[in-house]
Short mmCIF file of C-alpha atoms in Angstrom, two decimals:
data_model
loop_
_atom_site.label_atom_id
_atom_site.label_comp_id
_atom_site.label_asym_id
_atom_site.label_seq_id
_atom_site.Cartn_x
_atom_site.Cartn_y
_atom_site.Cartn_z
CA ALA A 1 -49.67 194.55 193.16
CA PRO A 2 -50.58 197.58 191.05
CA ALA A 3 -50.45 197.74 187.26
CA ILE A 4 -49.21 200.70 185.26
CA SER A 5 -49.84 201.52 181.60
CA GLY A 6 -47.01 201.78 179.11
CA ASP A 7 -47.26 205.56 178.95
CA GLY A 8 -47.12 205.78 182.75
CA CYS A 9 -50.37 207.73 182.97
CA THR A 10 -52.74 205.08 184.33
CA VAL A 11 -52.33 203.01 187.51
CA ALA A 12 -54.79 200.32 188.63
CA TRP A 13 -54.93 198.31 191.83
CA SER A 14 -57.36 196.21 193.83
CA VAL A 15 -58.22 196.29 197.53
CA PRO A 16 -59.18 193.08 199.37
CA GLY A 17 -62.71 192.70 200.64
CA GLU A 18 -63.48 192.91 204.32
CA PRO A 19 -64.80 189.79 206.06
CA GLY A 20 -68.04 190.00 207.97
CA GLY A 21 -68.04 190.96 211.65
CA GLU A 22 -68.59 188.75 214.64
CA GLN A 23 -71.76 186.71 214.80
CA VAL A 24 -74.55 188.61 216.50
CA ASP A 25 -76.98 186.83 218.80
CA PRO A 26 -80.46 188.05 217.82
CA GLY A 27 -81.72 187.28 221.33
CA PRO A 28 -84.72 185.20 222.34
CA GLN A 29 -87.60 185.24 219.90
CA PRO A 30 -91.16 184.12 220.66
CA SER A 31 -92.16 180.91 218.99
CA THR A 32 -95.26 181.06 216.82
CA ALA A 33 -95.43 177.37 216.06
CA LEU A 34 -98.29 175.22 217.31
CA ALA A 35 -97.34 172.68 219.93
CA ALA A 36 -98.41 169.12 219.47
CA ASP A 37 -101.82 168.35 220.95
CA ASP A 38 -100.88 165.98 223.75
CA GLY A 39 -104.00 166.60 225.83
CA THR A 40 -102.26 168.67 228.45
CA ASN A 41 -103.99 171.86 227.29
CA PRO A 42 -107.68 171.00 227.01
CA ASP A 43 -110.02 173.38 225.23
CA ASP A 44 -111.55 175.49 227.99
CA GLY A 45 -113.40 177.79 225.64
CA ALA A 46 -111.07 180.72 226.23
CA ASN A 47 -110.27 180.86 222.51
CA PRO A 48 -113.42 179.89 220.70
CA ASP A 49 -113.25 179.16 217.01
CA ASP A 50 -114.90 182.20 215.49
CA GLY A 51 -113.71 181.44 211.96
CA THR A 52 -110.80 183.89 211.96
CA ASN A 53 -108.30 181.06 212.12
CA PRO A 54 -109.88 178.22 210.19
CA ASP A 55 -108.17 174.85 210.39
CA ASP A 56 -107.18 173.99 206.87
CA GLY A 57 -104.95 171.11 207.81
CA ALA A 58 -101.83 172.95 206.72
CA ASN A 59 -100.41 172.91 210.22
CA PRO A 60 -101.51 169.71 211.91
CA GLY A 61 -100.89 169.63 215.60
CA ASP A 62 -98.24 166.92 215.34
CA GLY A 63 -95.29 169.08 216.32
CA SER A 64 -93.69 168.74 212.87
CA ASP A 65 -93.59 172.49 212.32
CA LEU A 66 -92.07 173.59 215.61
CA VAL A 67 -89.76 176.60 215.18
CA ALA A 68 -86.11 175.91 215.99
CA ASP A 69 -84.10 178.19 218.24
CA PRO A 70 -83.01 181.36 216.36
CA GLN A 71 -79.52 181.15 214.82
CA PRO A 72 -76.82 183.82 215.26
CA LEU A 73 -76.73 186.44 212.53
CA GLN A 74 -73.54 186.98 210.50
CA ALA A 75 -72.71 190.60 209.79
CA PRO A 76 -72.40 191.21 206.01
CA SER A 77 -68.95 191.40 204.41
CA ALA A 78 -67.64 194.19 202.18
CA PRO A 79 -66.69 193.20 198.60
CA ALA A 80 -63.26 193.70 197.08
CA ARG A 81 -62.75 197.05 195.31
CA LEU A 82 -60.92 198.19 192.18
CA PHE A 83 -59.40 201.64 191.64
CA VAL A 84 -57.80 203.55 188.75
CA ALA A 85 -55.66 206.67 189.03
CA GLU A 86 -55.09 208.90 186.01
CA ARG A 87 -51.69 210.40 186.83
CA CYS A 88 -51.41 212.64 183.76
CA ALA A 89 -54.58 214.52 184.63
CA ASP A 90 -54.19 217.82 186.47
CA PRO A 91 -55.07 217.29 189.22
CA VAL A 92 -54.63 213.50 189.45
CA VAL A 93 -58.00 211.75 189.27
CA THR A 94 -58.64 208.54 191.22
CA THR A 95 -61.89 206.67 190.62
CA GLU A 96 -63.41 203.38 191.67
CA VAL A 97 -64.23 200.87 188.96
CA THR A 98 -67.39 198.96 189.82
CA PRO A 99 -67.90 195.40 188.49
CA THR A 100 -71.37 194.36 187.39
CA ALA A 101 -71.44 191.79 190.19
CA ALA A 102 -69.70 192.33 193.52
CA ALA A 103 -66.71 190.03 194.04
CA ASP A 104 -65.27 188.69 197.29
CA VAL A 105 -61.77 188.83 195.80
CA LEU A 106 -60.08 190.66 192.94
CA GLY A 107 -56.62 189.72 191.73
CA SER A 108 -53.79 191.86 190.41
CA PRO A 109 -55.05 193.90 187.43
CA ALA A 110 -53.36 194.28 184.05
CA LEU A 111 -53.49 197.32 181.75
CA SER A 112 -53.00 197.86 178.05
CA GLN A 113 -50.16 200.14 176.93
CA ASP A 114 -52.42 203.18 176.64
CA GLY A 115 -54.35 202.33 179.81
CA ALA A 116 -57.65 202.11 177.94
CA VAL A 117 -58.25 198.41 178.74
CA LEU A 118 -58.21 196.91 182.23
CA VAL A 119 -58.55 193.21 183.12
CA VAL A 120 -58.72 191.60 186.55
CA SER A 121 -59.65 188.19 187.96
CA SER A 122 -62.69 187.88 190.20
CA GLY A 123 -61.80 184.31 191.14
CA VAL A 124 -64.53 182.82 188.95
CA ALA A 125 -63.88 184.84 185.78
CA VAL A 126 -61.70 187.52 184.19
CA LEU A 127 -63.47 190.87 184.05
CA ARG A 128 -62.69 193.19 181.15
CA PHE A 129 -63.21 196.96 181.45
CA ASP A 130 -62.87 199.51 178.65
CA ARG A 131 -62.39 203.24 179.15
CA THR A 132 -65.33 205.40 178.11
CA ALA A 133 -66.07 209.09 178.34
CA THR A 134 -67.49 208.55 181.83
CA GLY A 135 -64.92 206.08 183.17
CA PHE A 136 -64.24 202.36 182.92
CA GLN A 137 -67.19 200.14 182.03
CA GLU A 138 -67.29 196.34 182.21
CA THR A 139 -67.57 195.00 178.66
CA ALA A 140 -66.91 191.27 179.04
CA THR A 141 -66.79 188.41 181.52
CA LEU A 142 -64.27 185.82 180.36
CA ALA A 143 -64.55 182.29 181.78
CA PRO A 144 -64.64 178.68 180.59
CA GLU A 145 -67.95 176.86 180.42
CA PRO A 146 -69.50 176.26 183.86
CA SER A 147 -68.66 172.90 185.40
CA GLN A 148 -68.95 170.91 188.61
CA PRO A 149 -66.97 171.51 190.68
CA PRO A 150 -66.84 175.18 189.62
CA VAL A 151 -63.87 176.54 187.66
CA VAL A 152 -61.54 178.95 189.45
CA VAL A 153 -59.33 181.53 187.72
CA ALA A 154 -55.76 181.36 189.01
CA PRO A 155 -53.31 184.29 188.89
CA PRO A 156 -51.78 185.85 186.91
CA VAL A 157 -53.85 187.52 184.17
CA ASP A 158 -51.94 189.15 181.31
CA LEU A 159 -52.89 191.48 178.46
CA SER A 160 -51.42 192.41 175.08
CA ASP A 161 -50.34 195.99 174.35
CA ASP A 162 -53.54 196.94 172.53
CA GLY A 163 -55.81 195.02 174.92
CA SER A 164 -57.10 192.65 172.26
CA VAL A 165 -55.59 189.47 173.76
CA VAL A 166 -56.09 188.29 177.35
CA VAL A 167 -54.41 185.18 178.77
CA PHE A 168 -55.18 183.40 182.03
CA ALA A 169 -55.25 179.96 183.66
CA ALA A 170 -58.36 178.34 185.12
CA GLY A 171 -59.41 174.99 186.54
CA VAL A 172 -61.09 173.27 189.45
CA ASP A 173 -58.17 173.59 191.88
CA PRO A 174 -55.81 176.59 191.62
CA LEU A 175 -53.43 174.91 194.09
CA ASP A 176 -53.00 171.94 191.73
CA PRO A 177 -51.51 173.19 188.41
CA SER A 178 -52.30 169.87 186.71
CA THR A 179 -56.02 170.71 186.93
CA LEU A 180 -55.57 174.07 185.21
CA SER A 181 -55.63 175.00 181.53
CA VAL A 182 -54.25 178.13 179.88
CA TYR A 183 -56.79 180.15 177.91
CA ARG A 184 -56.57 183.11 175.59
CA SER A 185 -59.33 185.49 174.61
CA ASP A 186 -59.13 187.36 171.30
CA ARG A 187 -61.29 190.44 170.75
CA ALA A 188 -62.45 191.50 167.31
CA ALA A 189 -65.25 194.02 166.73
CA ALA A 190 -66.27 193.92 170.42
CA THR A 191 -66.62 190.13 170.30
CA ASP A 192 -64.43 187.96 172.54
CA THR A 193 -63.43 184.47 171.38
CA LEU A 194 -62.10 182.14 174.07
CA SER A 195 -59.76 179.26 173.17
CA VAL A 196 -57.52 176.78 174.99
CA VAL A 197 -53.78 177.33 174.58
CA ALA A 198 -52.76 174.22 176.54
CA PRO A 199 -54.28 171.82 179.11
CA SER A 200 -52.50 170.98 182.38
CA ALA A 201 -50.74 174.35 182.18
CA HIS A 202 -50.44 177.46 184.32
CA GLY A 203 -48.72 180.85 184.74
CA PRO A 204 -49.34 182.41 181.29
CA SER A 205 -47.66 185.57 179.94
CA VAL A 206 -48.33 187.15 176.53
CA SER A 207 -46.06 189.20 174.28
CA GLY A 208 -46.92 192.80 173.47
CA ASP A 209 -48.29 191.99 170.03
CA GLY A 210 -50.36 189.11 171.40
CA THR A 211 -48.81 186.46 169.16
CA VAL A 212 -46.58 184.54 171.62
CA VAL A 213 -47.76 183.02 174.91
CA ALA A 214 -45.35 181.66 177.51
CA TYR A 215 -46.64 179.22 180.15
CA SER A 216 -45.69 176.16 182.20
CA VAL A 217 -46.88 172.67 181.23
CA VAL A 218 -47.30 170.05 183.97
CA ASP A 219 -45.95 166.57 183.26
CA ALA A 220 -48.60 163.99 184.11
CA ALA A 221 -46.09 161.43 185.42
CA SER A 222 -43.72 163.55 187.50
CA GLY A 223 -45.85 166.62 188.24
CA ALA A 224 -42.92 168.86 187.24
CA SER A 225 -43.48 171.93 185.06
CA THR A 226 -41.75 172.86 181.82
CA VAL A 227 -41.78 176.44 180.57
CA THR A 228 -43.13 176.49 177.03
CA ILE A 229 -43.88 179.10 174.39
CA ARG A 230 -46.46 178.95 171.64
CA SER A 231 -47.14 181.26 168.73
CA GLY A 232 -50.62 180.99 167.29
CA SER A 233 -51.34 177.46 166.08
CA ALA A 234 -47.64 176.57 165.72
CA ALA A 235 -46.19 173.70 167.72
CA ALA A 236 -45.26 174.44 171.32
CA VAL A 237 -41.55 175.03 172.03
CA PRO A 238 -40.26 173.84 175.44
CA LEU A 239 -37.61 176.05 177.04
CA GLY A 240 -36.70 174.14 180.20
CA ALA A 241 -37.88 172.96 183.61
CA GLY A 242 -39.36 175.84 185.59
CA ALA A 243 -42.36 178.02 186.31
CA ARG A 244 -43.71 181.59 186.37
CA PRO A 245 -42.40 182.71 182.97
CA GLN A 246 -42.49 186.33 181.87
CA ILE A 247 -42.13 187.22 178.20
CA SER A 248 -40.76 190.55 177.02
CA GLY A 249 -42.97 193.01 175.18
CA ASP A 250 -41.26 192.29 171.87
CA GLY A 251 -41.72 188.53 172.34
CA ASN A 252 -38.01 187.76 171.92
CA HIS A 253 -37.04 187.03 175.54
CA VAL A 254 -38.41 184.88 178.35
CA VAL A 255 -37.33 184.75 182.00
CA TYR A 256 -38.50 182.04 184.37
CA GLU A 257 -37.70 180.41 187.71
CA SER A 258 -35.86 177.09 187.73
CA GLU A 259 -34.82 175.62 191.08
CA SER A 260 -32.71 178.30 192.79
CA ALA A 261 -32.10 180.47 189.74
CA VAL A 262 -33.80 182.63 187.14
CA GLN A 263 -33.12 181.54 183.58
CA VAL A 264 -32.84 184.20 180.88
CA THR A 265 -33.62 182.92 177.39
CA SER A 266 -33.67 184.73 174.06
CA TRP A 267 -34.81 184.06 170.52
CA THR A 268 -31.91 182.93 168.32
CA GLY A 269 -33.60 183.49 164.98
CA ASP A 270 -32.07 180.44 163.37
CA GLY A 271 -30.82 176.91 163.98
CA THR A 272 -32.67 173.98 165.55
CA VAL A 273 -33.12 175.67 168.96
CA ALA A 274 -35.61 178.52 168.80
CA PHE A 275 -34.68 179.91 172.24
CA GLU A 276 -31.33 179.65 173.97
CA THR A 277 -30.37 180.33 177.59
CA PHE A 278 -28.08 183.35 177.61
CA ASP A 279 -27.79 183.98 181.33
CA THR A 280 -28.55 182.42 184.72
CA LEU A 281 -29.24 184.60 187.75
CA ALA A 282 -28.44 182.62 190.90
CA LEU A 283 -30.79 183.05 193.85
CA GLY A 284 -30.60 181.78 197.39
CA ALA A 285 -33.75 179.75 198.08
CA THR A 286 -35.49 176.79 196.47
CA PRO A 287 -37.84 175.74 195.00
CA SER A 288 -39.60 179.12 194.79
CA PRO A 289 -36.82 181.69 195.05
CA THR A 290 -38.82 184.87 194.52
CA ALA A 291 -41.98 186.38 195.94
CA SER A 292 -43.56 187.48 192.65
CA GLY A 293 -41.53 185.88 189.88
CA ALA A 294 -38.99 187.65 187.70
CA ALA A 295 -39.99 190.74 185.72
CA ILE A 296 -38.54 191.78 182.39
CA ASP A 297 -38.73 195.01 180.39
CA ARG A 298 -39.86 195.22 176.78
CA HIS A 299 -36.43 194.52 175.29
CA ALA A 300 -34.80 192.47 178.08
CA ALA A 301 -32.40 195.26 178.97
CA THR A 302 -33.34 194.96 182.66
CA ILE A 303 -34.61 192.04 184.75
CA ALA A 304 -36.00 192.53 188.27
CA THR A 305 -36.30 189.83 190.93
CA ASP A 306 -37.62 189.96 194.49
CA GLU A 307 -35.76 187.27 196.37
CA ILE A 308 -37.38 186.06 199.59
CA GLY A 309 -35.22 186.41 202.69
CA GLY A 310 -34.33 183.46 204.86
CA GLU A 311 -36.89 184.34 207.54
CA LEU A 312 -39.60 185.02 204.93
CA VAL A 313 -39.96 188.54 206.29
CA ASP A 314 -37.52 190.51 204.17
CA THR A 315 -37.51 190.66 200.39
CA ASP A 316 -34.50 191.96 198.47
CA ILE A 317 -35.18 193.49 195.07
CA THR A 318 -32.38 193.05 192.53
CA LEU A 319 -32.00 194.66 189.11
CA SER A 320 -29.86 192.96 186.49
CA SER A 321 -28.96 194.74 183.26
#
């Protein structure tokens, strides 16, 4: 799932890590432990105590320090990798972006409009990279406070146009949305401030200017999700039952999955209902009709969906204008 900058010049993508190879039997190893003194090996003077191996009592001959059989060795695994291609360079330049700490997994990256900021999930945090004269350098590790059990960052990760706002969901169990919370990170003067947008929420998407966040809130009683938008500290506005919302770049339109359809909502600008459903795109499967969720362009002129085929092997991509 590659990301492309708004100007089309920068493309970023991650490559999964490689698991370790088969276990390797190290073969028989000689034991150096002292056997318990059971009297079966009397001192015949063949190894007189000449002081080179003084008995300090650290290894009493009680058999408590016998060496266990050697265990198979696991071949090391290769970490996940992150790449960036600068398409507007002549010739095209592709480089590897190296995190400070190797990660077993890297999610789908997100890029700012000019391609100068790159964010990606490492599973335990969101890594932020900024373009420098020598390439992309990691400038921040965004994650909630450590906890037990450890917090996991769930996809997706989204980024505002200028790269100053990052949104993501994290919690103890990414498979249980009720354990997740939606966070946003605001950068000012190279300092990142992390705050909670909503608890028991998942699937965040941020508008281009970074002011509006769309996400799904999990109802504690039913476990169902409601797509919601929030602008700054204003009250949250529910849009309808569904998940995986995507907000347009201008912040005026939200698409999301609801049962076997994609709902298209738009800002009304007046009245008691802030957003109104203007269109419904029927899909064939339920409850998760698409592979990746609906995608929307900056001004909601085009919506793309990738509907999963009946045999889960074919995916049809549809554009709606």
